[in-house]
Coordinates of C-alpha atoms in Angstrom, one line a residue:
M1 CA 16.5 16.1 -36.9
N2 CA 17.5 12.4 -37.2
M3 CA 15.7 9.2 -36.2
N4 CA 17.3 9.2 -32.7
H5 CA 15.9 12.6 -31.9
L6 CA 12.5 11.6 -33.1
W7 CA 12.6 8.4 -31.0
I8 CA 13.6 10.4 -27.8
I9 CA 10.8 12.9 -28.4
V10 CA 8.2 10.2 -28.9
S11 CA 9.5 8.3 -25.8
A12 CA 9.4 11.5 -23.7
S13 CA 5.8 12.0 -24.8
F14 CA 5.1 8.4 -23.6
V15 CA 6.7 9.3 -20.2
F16 CA 4.6 12.5 -20.0
F17 CA 1.5 10.3 -20.5
M18 CA 2.5 8.7 -17.2
Q19 CA 1.1 11.8 -15.5
A20 CA -2.4 10.7 -16.7
G21 CA -1.7 7.2 -15.5
F22 CA -0.7 8.4 -12.0
V23 CA -3.8 10.6 -11.8
C24 CA -6.1 7.6 -12.8
Y25 CA -4.2 5.2 -10.4
E26 CA -4.2 7.5 -7.4
V27 CA -7.8 8.8 -7.9
G28 CA -9.0 5.2 -8.2
F29 CA -7.4 4.2 -4.9
I30 CA -8.5 7.1 -2.7
Q31 CA -11.8 8.2 -1.3
S32 CA -14.1 10.2 -3.6
K33 CA -14.0 13.3 -1.3
N34 CA -10.3 13.8 -2.2
V35 CA -10.2 13.0 -6.0
I36 CA -10.3 16.6 -7.2
S37 CA -7.5 17.5 -4.8
V38 CA -5.3 14.7 -6.0
A39 CA -5.9 15.4 -9.7
I40 CA -5.1 19.2 -9.3
E41 CA -2.1 18.4 -7.1
N42 CA -0.6 16.3 -9.9
I43 CA -1.1 19.2 -12.4
L44 CA 0.4 21.8 -10.1
T45 CA 3.4 19.6 -9.1
F46 CA 4.2 19.0 -12.7
V47 CA 4.0 22.8 -13.3
I48 CA 6.4 23.4 -10.4
T49 CA 8.7 20.6 -11.7
T50 CA 8.8 22.0 -15.2
L51 CA 9.9 25.5 -14.0
V52 CA 12.3 24.4 -11.2
Y53 CA 13.9 21.5 -12.9
C54 CA 14.4 23.1 -16.3
F55 CA 15.8 26.4 -14.9
L56 CA 17.8 24.9 -11.9
G57 CA 17.7 21.2 -11.6
F58 CA 18.9 20.3 -15.1
A59 CA 22.1 22.4 -14.6
L60 CA 22.8 20.6 -11.3
M61 CA 22.2 17.2 -12.8
F62 CA 23.9 17.5 -16.2
G63 CA 25.9 20.6 -16.2
P64 CA 29.7 20.7 -16.1
T65 CA 30.6 19.0 -12.9
H66 CA 32.2 20.5 -9.8
L67 CA 34.3 17.9 -7.9
G68 CA 31.9 15.3 -9.3
I69 CA 29.3 16.4 -6.8
F70 CA 27.1 18.8 -8.7
G71 CA 26.8 20.4 -12.1
G72 CA 26.4 24.0 -13.2
N73 CA 26.6 26.5 -16.1
Y74 CA 23.2 25.6 -17.7
W75 CA 21.1 27.8 -15.4
L76 CA 17.8 28.8 -17.1
L77 CA 18.9 26.5 -19.9
S78 CA 21.6 28.9 -21.0
H79 CA 24.8 27.9 -22.8
L80 CA 23.4 24.5 -23.8
P81 CA 25.4 22.8 -26.6
L82 CA 23.0 22.6 -29.4
T83 CA 25.1 21.4 -32.4
Y84 CA 25.6 17.8 -33.4
P85 CA 26.3 15.4 -31.7
S86 CA 24.6 17.0 -28.7
L87 CA 20.9 16.2 -28.1
G88 CA 20.3 19.7 -26.8
Y89 CA 16.7 20.6 -26.0
V90 CA 15.5 17.2 -26.9
F91 CA 17.5 15.7 -24.0
V92 CA 16.2 18.4 -21.7
F93 CA 12.6 17.6 -22.7
F94 CA 13.2 13.9 -22.1
E95 CA 14.8 14.3 -18.7
L96 CA 12.1 16.7 -17.5
M97 CA 9.6 13.9 -17.9
F98 CA 11.7 11.7 -15.6
A99 CA 11.9 14.5 -13.0
G100 CA 8.1 15.0 -13.2
T101 CA 7.6 11.2 -12.6
A102 CA 9.7 11.3 -9.4
V103 CA 7.8 14.4 -8.0
T104 CA 4.3 13.0 -8.8
I105 CA 5.1 9.7 -7.0
V106 CA 5.8 11.6 -3.7
S107 CA 2.6 13.7 -3.8
G108 CA 0.5 10.5 -4.3
S109 CA 1.8 8.7 -1.3
M110 CA 0.8 11.5 1.1
S111 CA -2.7 11.9 -0.4
E112 CA -5.9 12.6 1.6
R113 CA -4.4 14.4 4.6
T114 CA -1.6 16.8 3.3
R115 CA -2.2 20.4 2.5
L116 CA -1.5 21.6 -1.1
L117 CA 1.1 24.4 -0.3
P118 CA 3.5 22.1 1.6
L119 CA 3.3 19.6 -1.3
L120 CA 4.2 22.3 -3.8
I121 CA 7.2 23.4 -1.7
A122 CA 8.4 19.8 -1.4
A123 CA 7.9 19.4 -5.2
G124 CA 10.2 22.4 -5.8
F125 CA 12.9 21.2 -3.5
L126 CA 12.8 17.6 -4.8
A127 CA 12.9 18.7 -8.5
G128 CA 15.5 21.4 -7.9
F129 CA 17.9 19.7 -5.4
I130 CA 17.3 16.2 -4.1
Y131 CA 16.6 14.5 -7.4
P132 CA 19.1 16.2 -9.7
L133 CA 22.1 15.9 -7.3
F134 CA 21.8 12.1 -6.9
G135 CA 21.1 12.0 -10.7
H136 CA 24.4 13.8 -11.3
W137 CA 26.3 11.1 -9.3
V138 CA 24.9 8.3 -11.6
W139 CA 24.0 10.0 -14.9
G140 CA 26.1 13.0 -15.0
D141 CA 28.0 11.7 -18.0
L142 CA 24.9 11.2 -20.2
F143 CA 24.9 14.8 -21.7
L144 CA 28.6 15.7 -21.4
N145 CA 31.7 13.5 -21.4
Q146 CA 32.6 13.9 -17.7
P147 CA 32.9 11.7 -14.6
A148 CA 30.0 10.7 -12.4
W149 CA 31.4 9.2 -9.2
L150 CA 28.8 6.4 -8.7
K151 CA 29.0 5.5 -12.3
Q152 CA 32.8 5.3 -12.1
L153 CA 32.5 2.9 -9.2
G154 CA 30.6 0.6 -11.7
F155 CA 27.1 1.4 -10.4
L156 CA 24.4 0.4 -13.1
D157 CA 21.0 1.9 -13.4
F158 CA 20.0 2.0 -17.0
A159 CA 16.6 3.9 -16.8
G160 CA 16.2 5.0 -13.2
A161 CA 15.1 2.3 -10.9
T162 CA 17.1 4.0 -8.2
V163 CA 17.7 7.5 -9.7
V164 CA 14.0 8.1 -10.3
H165 CA 12.0 5.6 -8.5
G166 CA 14.2 4.9 -5.5
T167 CA 14.6 8.6 -4.9
A168 CA 10.8 9.2 -5.1
G169 CA 10.1 6.1 -2.9
W170 CA 12.4 7.1 -0.1
V171 CA 11.3 10.7 -0.1
S172 CA 7.7 9.4 0.1
L173 CA 8.7 7.3 3.1
A174 CA 10.0 10.4 4.9
G175 CA 6.7 12.2 3.9
I176 CA 4.3 9.6 5.3
I177 CA 6.4 9.4 8.5
M178 CA 6.1 13.1 9.1
V179 CA 2.5 13.6 8.0
G180 CA 1.1 10.6 9.9
A181 CA -1.6 8.1 9.0
R182 CA -5.0 9.0 7.6
K183 CA -7.9 9.4 10.0
D184 CA -9.5 6.0 10.9
R185 CA -6.8 4.0 9.1
W186 CA -6.4 1.9 12.2
D187 CA -9.1 1.3 14.8
A188 CA -8.8 1.6 18.6
T189 CA -7.3 -2.0 18.8
G190 CA -4.7 -1.3 16.2
K191 CA -6.4 -3.3 13.5
L192 CA -6.0 -2.0 9.9
K193 CA -9.2 -0.7 8.4
K194 CA -10.0 -0.5 4.7
L195 CA -10.9 3.1 3.7
G196 CA -13.2 3.8 0.8
R197 CA -12.0 3.8 -2.8
S198 CA -13.6 5.9 -5.4
N199 CA -13.1 3.8 -8.6
I200 CA -11.1 0.7 -8.9
P201 CA -11.7 0.3 -12.6
F202 CA -10.2 3.8 -12.9
A203 CA -7.1 2.5 -11.1
A204 CA -6.9 -0.4 -13.5
L205 CA -7.0 2.1 -16.4
G206 CA -4.2 4.0 -14.7
T207 CA -2.1 0.8 -14.4
F208 CA -2.5 0.1 -18.1
I209 CA -1.5 3.7 -19.0
L210 CA 1.6 3.5 -16.8
W211 CA 2.4 0.1 -18.3
F212 CA 2.1 1.6 -21.8
S213 CA 4.1 4.7 -20.9
W214 CA 6.9 2.6 -19.4
F215 CA 7.8 1.5 -22.9
G216 CA 8.9 5.1 -23.5
F217 CA 10.5 5.3 -20.1
N218 CA 12.8 2.4 -20.7
G219 CA 13.0 2.4 -24.5
G220 CA 13.8 6.1 -24.7
S221 CA 16.6 5.8 -22.1
L222 CA 18.7 4.2 -24.8
L223 CA 18.9 7.7 -26.3
E224 CA 19.0 6.2 -29.8
F225 CA 16.9 4.0 -32.0
N226 CA 18.6 0.7 -32.7
D227 CA 18.1 -3.1 -32.6
R228 CA 18.2 -3.2 -28.8
V229 CA 14.9 -1.3 -28.5
G230 CA 12.9 -4.5 -29.0
L231 CA 14.7 -6.3 -26.2
I232 CA 14.2 -3.4 -23.8
L233 CA 10.4 -3.2 -24.6
L234 CA 10.1 -7.0 -24.2
N235 CA 11.9 -7.1 -20.9
T236 CA 9.7 -4.3 -19.7
N237 CA 6.6 -6.2 -20.5
F238 CA 7.8 -9.5 -19.2
S239 CA 8.8 -8.1 -15.8
A240 CA 5.4 -6.4 -15.4
A241 CA 3.5 -9.6 -16.2
S242 CA 5.7 -11.8 -14.0
G243 CA 5.4 -9.1 -11.2
V244 CA 1.7 -9.7 -11.1
V245 CA 2.3 -13.4 -10.9
G246 CA 4.8 -13.0 -8.1
A247 CA 2.6 -10.7 -6.1
I248 CA -0.5 -13.0 -6.4
L249 CA 1.5 -16.1 -5.5
T250 CA 3.0 -14.4 -2.4
N251 CA -0.5 -13.2 -1.4
H252 CA -1.9 -16.7 -1.8
F253 CA 0.8 -18.6 0.1
F254 CA 1.8 -16.1 2.8
L255 CA -0.9 -13.4 3.1
K256 CA -4.2 -15.2 2.7
D257 CA -6.2 -12.4 4.4
H258 CA -4.9 -9.7 1.9
S259 CA -6.7 -8.6 -1.2
Y260 CA -5.7 -10.1 -4.6
M261 CA -6.8 -6.9 -6.2
E262 CA -4.1 -4.9 -4.5
A263 CA -1.5 -7.5 -5.3
I264 CA -2.4 -7.3 -9.1
F265 CA -1.8 -3.5 -9.2
A266 CA 1.3 -3.5 -7.0
G267 CA 2.8 -6.5 -8.7
A268 CA 2.5 -4.9 -12.2
L269 CA 4.0 -1.6 -11.1
G270 CA 6.7 -3.2 -9.0
G271 CA 7.8 -5.3 -11.9
L272 CA 8.0 -2.2 -14.1
V273 CA 10.0 -0.3 -11.6
A274 CA 12.4 -3.2 -11.0
I275 CA 13.2 -3.9 -14.6
T276 CA 14.0 -0.2 -15.2
A277 CA 17.5 -0.8 -13.8
G278 CA 18.5 -3.5 -16.3
S279 CA 16.1 -3.6 -19.2
N280 CA 19.0 -2.9 -21.6
Y281 CA 21.3 -5.5 -20.0
L282 CA 19.2 -8.6 -19.2
Q283 CA 17.6 -11.4 -21.3
P284 CA 13.8 -12.0 -21.2
Q285 CA 14.1 -15.0 -18.9
D286 CA 16.0 -12.8 -16.5
A287 CA 13.3 -10.1 -16.7
V288 CA 10.8 -12.7 -15.7
I289 CA 12.9 -13.5 -12.6
V290 CA 13.2 -9.8 -11.8
G291 CA 9.4 -9.4 -12.0
L292 CA 8.6 -12.5 -9.9
I293 CA 11.0 -11.4 -7.1
S294 CA 10.0 -7.8 -7.1
G295 CA 6.3 -8.6 -7.1
S296 CA 6.8 -10.6 -4.0
V297 CA 9.0 -7.9 -2.4
V298 CA 6.5 -5.2 -3.0
V299 CA 3.7 -7.3 -1.3
F300 CA 5.9 -8.1 1.8
S301 CA 7.3 -4.6 2.1
G302 CA 3.7 -3.1 2.0
L303 CA 2.7 -5.4 4.8
W304 CA 5.8 -4.5 6.8
L305 CA 5.0 -0.8 6.4
E306 CA 1.4 -1.4 7.6
K307 CA 2.8 -3.3 10.7
L308 CA 4.9 -0.2 11.4
G309 CA 1.8 2.0 11.3
L310 CA 2.9 3.8 8.2
D311 CA 0.1 4.8 5.9
D312 CA 1.0 5.0 2.2
A313 CA -2.1 5.9 0.3
V314 CA -1.1 4.4 -3.1
G315 CA 1.8 2.0 -2.1
A316 CA 4.5 4.4 -3.5
V317 CA 7.2 3.3 -0.9
S318 CA 6.8 -0.4 -1.5
I319 CA 6.4 -0.1 -5.3
H320 CA 9.0 2.5 -6.1
G321 CA 11.4 2.4 -3.1
F322 CA 11.6 -1.3 -2.4
G323 CA 10.8 -2.3 -6.0
G324 CA 13.5 0.0 -7.4
A325 CA 16.1 -1.3 -4.8
T326 CA 15.2 -4.9 -5.7
G327 CA 15.6 -4.4 -9.4
T328 CA 18.9 -2.6 -9.0
I329 CA 20.5 -5.2 -6.7
L330 CA 19.2 -8.2 -8.8
L331 CA 20.9 -6.7 -11.8
A332 CA 24.3 -7.6 -10.2
F333 CA 23.2 -11.2 -9.9
L334 CA 21.7 -11.6 -13.3
A335 CA 23.7 -9.4 -15.6
P336 CA 25.9 -11.2 -18.2
S337 CA 29.6 -11.1 -17.6
E338 CA 30.4 -8.6 -20.3
I339 CA 28.2 -6.0 -18.4
L340 CA 30.3 -6.3 -15.2
D341 CA 33.1 -4.1 -16.7
G342 CA 35.8 -6.4 -15.5
Q343 CA 34.5 -6.5 -11.9
T344 CA 33.8 -9.8 -10.2
R345 CA 30.1 -10.5 -9.5
L346 CA 30.7 -10.1 -5.8
V347 CA 32.2 -6.7 -6.3
K348 CA 29.3 -5.7 -8.6
I349 CA 26.8 -6.8 -5.9
L350 CA 28.6 -4.6 -3.4
V351 CA 28.7 -1.7 -5.8
Q352 CA 25.0 -2.0 -6.5
L353 CA 24.3 -2.2 -2.7
T354 CA 26.4 0.9 -2.2
G355 CA 24.5 2.8 -4.8
V356 CA 21.1 1.8 -3.3
S357 CA 22.4 2.7 0.2
V358 CA 23.6 6.1 -0.9
N359 CA 20.3 6.7 -2.6
F360 CA 18.4 5.8 0.6
L361 CA 20.5 7.9 2.9
W362 CA 20.4 10.9 0.6
A363 CA 16.7 10.9 -0.4
F364 CA 15.3 9.7 2.9
G365 CA 17.6 11.9 5.0
L366 CA 17.0 15.1 3.0
G367 CA 13.3 14.2 2.6
L368 CA 12.9 13.8 6.4
L369 CA 14.7 17.1 7.0
M370 CA 12.6 18.9 4.3
F371 CA 9.3 17.7 5.6
Y372 CA 10.3 18.3 9.3
L373 CA 11.1 22.0 8.5
I374 CA 7.9 22.4 6.4
N375 CA 5.9 20.9 9.3
K376 CA 7.5 23.1 11.9
T377 CA 7.0 26.3 9.8
I378 CA 3.7 26.2 7.8
G379 CA 2.5 22.7 8.8
L380 CA 1.9 19.6 6.6
R381 CA -1.4 18.3 7.6
V382 CA -5.0 19.5 7.4
S383 CA -7.1 19.5 10.6
V384 CA -9.2 16.5 11.6
E385 CA -12.4 18.4 10.6
E386 CA -11.0 19.3 7.2
E387 CA -9.8 15.7 6.6
E388 CA -13.3 14.5 7.5
K389 CA -14.9 16.9 5.0
G390 CA -12.4 16.0 2.3
L391 CA -9.7 18.1 0.5
N392 CA -12.0 18.7 -2.5
I393 CA -13.9 21.1 -0.2
V394 CA -11.0 22.3 1.9
E395 CA -8.5 23.1 -0.8
F396 CA -10.7 23.9 -3.7
A397 CA -14.2 24.7 -2.3
D398 CA -15.8 22.4 -4.7
L399 CA -19.6 23.0 -4.5
Y400 CA -20.7 19.5 -5.6
S401 CA -18.3 17.9 -3.1
W402 CA -19.8 20.1 -0.4
Q403 CA -23.3 19.0 -1.3
D404 CA -22.2 15.4 -1.3
Y405 CA -20.6 15.9 2.1
L406 CA -23.8 17.4 3.5
K407 CA -25.9 14.5 2.1
M408 CA -23.4 11.9 3.4
T409 CA -23.3 13.5 6.8
H410 CA -27.1 13.6 7.0
Y411 CA -27.3 10.0 5.8
E412 CA -24.7 8.9 8.4
I413 CA -26.6 10.6 11.2
L414 CA -29.8 9.0 10.1
T415 CA -28.1 5.6 9.7
Q416 CA -26.5 5.9 13.1
D417 CA -29.8 6.7 14.8
L418 CA -31.6 3.9 13.0
S419 CA -28.8 1.5 13.7
G420 CA -28.9 2.4 17.4
T421 CA -32.6 1.9 17.5
I422 CA -32.4 -1.5 15.7
Q423 CA -29.6 -2.5 18.0
V424 CA -31.6 -1.7 21.1
Q425 CA -34.6 -3.6 19.7
N426 CA -32.5 -6.6 18.8
Q427 CA -30.9 -6.7 22.3
L428 CA -34.4 -6.5 23.8
L429 CA -35.7 -9.3 21.5
Q430 CA -32.7 -11.5 22.4
K431 CA -33.2 -10.8 26.0
Q432 CA -36.9 -11.7 25.8
A433 CA -36.1 -14.9 23.8
K434 CA -33.5 -15.9 26.4
L435 CA -35.9 -15.2 29.2
L436 CA -38.6 -17.3 27.4
V437 CA -36.2 -20.2 27.0
E438 CA -35.1 -20.0 30.6
T439 CA -38.8 -19.8 31.7
Q440 CA -39.5 -23.0 29.6
E441 CA -36.6 -24.8 31.3
Q442 CA -37.8 -23.7 34.7
E443 CA -41.3 -24.9 33.9
R444 CA -39.9 -28.2 32.7
V445 CA -37.9 -28.6 35.9
K446 CA -41.0 -27.8 38.0
L447 CA -43.1 -30.2 36.1
A448 CA -40.5 -32.9 36.4
R449 CA -40.3 -32.4 40.1
D450 CA -44.1 -32.5 40.5
L451 CA -44.3 -35.7 38.4
H452 CA -41.5 -37.3 40.4
D453 CA -42.8 -36.2 43.8
G454 CA -46.5 -36.6 43.0
V455 CA -47.4 -39.0 40.2
G456 CA -44.2 -40.9 40.4
Q457 CA -44.5 -41.6 44.1
S458 CA -48.2 -42.5 43.8
L459 CA -47.5 -44.9 41.0
A460 CA -44.7 -46.5 43.0
A461 CA -47.0 -47.0 46.0
L462 CA -49.7 -48.3 43.7
K463 CA -47.3 -50.8 42.2
L464 CA -46.3 -51.9 45.7
Q465 CA -49.9 -52.4 46.8
L466 CA -50.9 -54.2 43.7
G467 CA -47.9 -56.5 44.1
M468 CA -49.0 -57.4 47.6
I469 CA -52.6 -58.0 46.5
A470 CA -51.4 -60.2 43.6
Q471 CA -49.2 -62.2 45.9
K472 CA -52.1 -62.8 48.4
I473 CA -54.5 -63.8 45.6
K474 CA -51.9 -66.1 44.1
V475 CA -51.6 -67.9 47.5
E476 CA -55.2 -68.0 48.4
H477 CA -56.8 -68.5 44.9
P478 CA -54.0 -70.0 42.7
N479 CA -56.4 -71.0 39.9
S480 CA -58.6 -67.9 40.0
Q481 CA -59.1 -65.7 36.9
L482 CA -58.6 -62.7 39.2
S483 CA -55.0 -63.6 39.8
G484 CA -54.1 -63.2 36.1
Q485 CA -55.9 -59.8 35.9
V486 CA -54.0 -58.5 38.9
E487 CA -50.7 -59.7 37.4
R488 CA -51.4 -57.8 34.2
T489 CA -52.3 -54.7 36.2
V490 CA -49.0 -54.8 38.0
S491 CA -47.2 -55.1 34.7
L492 CA -49.2 -52.1 33.3
T493 CA -48.2 -50.1 36.4
A494 CA -44.6 -51.0 35.9
E495 CA -44.7 -49.9 32.2
T496 CA -46.4 -46.6 33.2
I497 CA -43.6 -46.0 35.7
E498 CA -41.0 -46.5 33.0
E499 CA -42.8 -44.1 30.7
I500 CA -42.9 -41.5 33.4
R501 CA -39.2 -42.0 33.9
G502 CA -38.7 -41.4 30.2
V503 CA -40.8 -38.2 30.4
L504 CA -38.8 -37.1 33.5
F505 CA -35.5 -37.7 31.6
N506 CA -36.7 -35.5 28.7
L507 CA -37.9 -32.8 31.0
K508 CA -34.8 -32.8 33.2
P509 CA -32.0 -34.9 31.8
A510 CA -29.9 -35.4 35.0
L511 CA -27.4 -37.5 32.9
L512 CA -26.5 -34.3 31.1
Q513 CA -24.8 -32.9 34.2
E514 CA -23.3 -36.2 35.2
K515 CA -22.0 -37.6 31.8
G516 CA -22.2 -34.8 29.3
L517 CA -24.0 -34.1 26.1
S518 CA -22.8 -37.1 24.1
A519 CA -23.8 -39.7 26.6
S520 CA -27.2 -38.0 27.1
V521 CA -27.9 -38.0 23.4
E522 CA -27.0 -41.7 23.2
V523 CA -29.5 -42.5 25.9
L524 CA -32.1 -40.4 24.2
L525 CA -31.6 -42.2 20.9
K526 CA -31.9 -45.6 22.6
N527 CA -35.2 -44.6 24.3
L528 CA -36.6 -43.2 21.0
E529 CA -35.6 -46.3 19.1
K530 CA -37.2 -48.5 21.7
A531 CA -40.4 -46.4 21.7
S532 CA -40.7 -45.9 17.9
G533 CA -39.2 -48.9 16.3
I534 CA -37.1 -46.7 14.0
R535 CA -33.5 -47.6 13.6
F536 CA -31.0 -45.0 14.8
E537 CA -27.3 -44.7 14.0
Y538 CA -25.1 -42.5 16.2
H539 CA -21.5 -41.5 15.2
L540 CA -19.3 -39.3 17.4
L541 CA -16.7 -38.6 14.7
T542 CA -14.5 -36.2 16.7
T543 CA -14.2 -35.5 20.4
M544 CA -17.1 -33.5 21.8
P545 CA -16.1 -30.1 23.2
I546 CA -16.8 -29.4 26.9
W547 CA -19.8 -27.2 26.7
E548 CA -21.0 -24.9 29.5
E549 CA -24.1 -26.1 31.3
A550 CA -26.5 -23.6 29.6
A551 CA -25.0 -24.3 26.2
S552 CA -25.1 -28.1 26.8
L553 CA -28.8 -28.0 27.8
N554 CA -29.7 -25.8 24.8
L555 CA -27.9 -28.2 22.4
Y556 CA -29.7 -31.1 24.0
R557 CA -33.1 -29.5 23.5
V558 CA -32.2 -28.6 19.8
I559 CA -31.3 -32.2 19.1
Q560 CA -34.4 -33.5 21.0
E561 CA -36.6 -31.1 19.0
C562 CA -35.1 -32.2 15.7
L563 CA -35.7 -35.8 16.5
T564 CA -39.2 -35.2 17.7
N565 CA -40.1 -33.4 14.4
I566 CA -38.7 -36.3 12.4
L567 CA -40.8 -38.8 14.4
K568 CA -43.9 -36.7 13.9
H569 CA -43.7 -35.7 10.2
A570 CA -41.0 -37.5 8.3
Q571 CA -42.4 -41.1 8.1
A572 CA -38.7 -42.2 8.3
T573 CA -37.5 -45.7 8.9
Q574 CA -33.9 -44.8 9.6
I575 CA -32.2 -41.8 11.3
A576 CA -28.4 -41.0 11.3
V577 CA -26.9 -38.7 13.9
N578 CA -23.3 -37.5 13.3
F579 CA -21.3 -35.1 15.4
S580 CA -18.0 -33.8 14.0
R581 CA -15.6 -30.8 14.2
L582 CA -15.6 -28.5 11.2
R583 CA -12.5 -26.6 12.3
S584 CA -10.8 -25.5 15.5
N585 CA -13.7 -23.4 16.7
L586 CA -16.8 -24.7 14.9
Y587 CA -18.7 -27.9 15.7
L588 CA -21.3 -29.6 13.4
F589 CA -24.4 -31.5 14.6
Q590 CA -25.9 -33.4 11.6
I591 CA -29.2 -35.3 11.7
S592 CA -30.4 -37.1 8.6
D593 CA -33.4 -39.2 7.8
N594 CA -34.7 -41.3 4.9
G595 CA -38.2 -39.9 5.2
Q596 CA -40.5 -38.1 2.8
G597 CA -38.7 -34.8 2.8
F598 CA -40.4 -31.5 2.0
N599 CA -40.3 -28.3 -0.1
V600 CA -38.3 -25.7 1.8
N601 CA -40.0 -22.9 0.0
E602 CA -43.4 -24.1 1.0
I603 CA -42.8 -25.0 4.6
H604 CA -43.8 -22.6 7.3
A605 CA -41.7 -22.2 10.4
G606 CA -43.6 -23.9 13.1
L607 CA -43.0 -23.7 16.8
G608 CA -40.5 -26.5 16.7
L609 CA -38.3 -25.0 14.0
S610 CA -38.6 -21.5 15.6
S611 CA -37.4 -23.0 18.9
I612 CA -34.5 -24.7 17.2
Q613 CA -33.4 -21.5 15.4
E614 CA -33.9 -19.3 18.5
R615 CA -31.7 -21.6 20.7
L616 CA -29.0 -21.8 18.0
K617 CA -29.0 -18.0 17.6
M618 CA -28.4 -17.7 21.4
L619 CA -25.4 -20.0 20.9
G620 CA -24.1 -18.1 17.9
G621 CA -24.9 -21.0 15.6
K622 CA -26.7 -21.5 12.3
L623 CA -29.2 -24.1 11.0
H624 CA -28.9 -25.4 7.4
I625 CA -31.7 -27.6 5.9
S626 CA -31.0 -29.8 3.0
T627 CA -34.1 -31.6 1.7
E628 CA -36.1 -32.7 -1.3
E629 CA -39.5 -34.2 -1.6
G630 CA -39.2 -38.0 -1.4
K631 CA -35.5 -38.0 -0.7
G632 CA -35.2 -37.4 3.0
T633 CA -33.9 -34.5 5.1
T634 CA -30.6 -33.4 6.5
L635 CA -30.4 -30.9 9.3
M636 CA -26.9 -29.3 9.8
M637 CA -26.3 -27.2 12.9
E638 CA -23.0 -25.3 13.1
V639 CA -22.2 -24.1 16.6
P640 CA -19.0 -22.1 17.6
Y641 CA -17.1 -23.0 20.7
D642 CA -13.9 -22.0 22.6
D643 CA -11.2 -24.4 21.8

């Protein structure tokens, strides 16, 4: 055995370690009730792949070609050339790990709702027919000196971005179409819901294992150990790192409501998949470009699949299908001229597009047919009840998962009952609070009417009578002391009437209906400034929304209560009232004073503060208090509105 053989064996072992990475990654991203199922599925699919690929698929992929379409002769690994320069069993071992990677990717995408037996059947068909035949068209000359028709066209795929990952990605697409989305993945309105994940740090570990294993995936594909290995490993690492950057930047600038966490994982794996096509041909700066673009493509394609209603449990289609296609096509744009084999760059681009298209039609078409036939015969999906329980229980009768399911079910029932009771009580309390506020307003209106019709009219009549008496005394007794006393009484009566009018305005601000909230607050501030001697500043910084009558009245009462509390307790000499728009559907009422302030932790919510908070709660608003002893107080009230 020489150094080349040793390097291929070590690299193959690296690639085998990918199986552990896929287990960690997939287990981390799915619900805990399915983790045992996924882990055992990965073991069993690799077992199926080992037997089917070695005894059937390898011959179809690398055996002596028939019309350039399929190989043969090496059935059950018989008749293998084992003497130098053939790599013999070492090559079989290496290629088996690639086949295992392709099969594992497919099973991961359909996790949490697919039965085990259909997945094992699909694994056998993929390892024994779909994967090796396309591989023969691209890599059929790696073991024997023979033509491979896509390779002869000039199609380049160094380590399997299309052969391995593209094939797996498009078969996965067929699988998720046929099996359908997981239960509760979308709500009744069509909005995407986040399902539980068992262990994200475990998924991070899986990502690092895959990243590490990829050095063997790409480095070993050289099939010898020479000075290009370092470039291949560097390119692999650069593309993974820049893939993360590309995914995060795409997320930040275009998909602000999506998780950065998912972008990090998808970007790293997308970069690794994409550089697989050209890690031996490109320079490090080109690898960075490949990673940046593929990271972005993976994020966008994942979003597109979600919009189509396709549920990929681990992002296999976007990472391996779209990521592999991106890296393969970009190779034609970035490859140095000596790699083009005499073709123009435009022709090379067309060739790469042809290879990717053939791969899609072959893998997706046969995958769709395969899963359709499986679904029609033995069925793909578990029942709704079984999916609810989890595949740990359904497929493997795991006792501990069953106990967890019973606990969780019992907990959910208790939680739902308690939640329903709390919801009813909250609705009752809100109804009572609203009724209390409405009753207060009705009492204020009644009191205002009584004051106006009773006390107000009596005072007006008294002022009129006193005026007549004062006029008569002034004519008949111009120098009498009584004349001055009557004049002062008339003035006092006029002041009393003005005070009553102020009270009436506060009890029933008619201006609120006529001119709106802003004008009413302005009049209120002028009246308070006149009565208290405190200087008020009023700034309407943005246009006031048009509030409904009930909302306008409640906001007026809130502002009135805030100002009353300041006058009573703050010992302020200056009050600033600012109204502004925070964003398109949120308005801010801010009232600040230069008074004595208070300790928020020591203050007890009095009737005034409770009334303010209750009214704001009915409006869907929030109260924020910013204060410090000796440094004044700022009340900020955020209230939503319809733009």
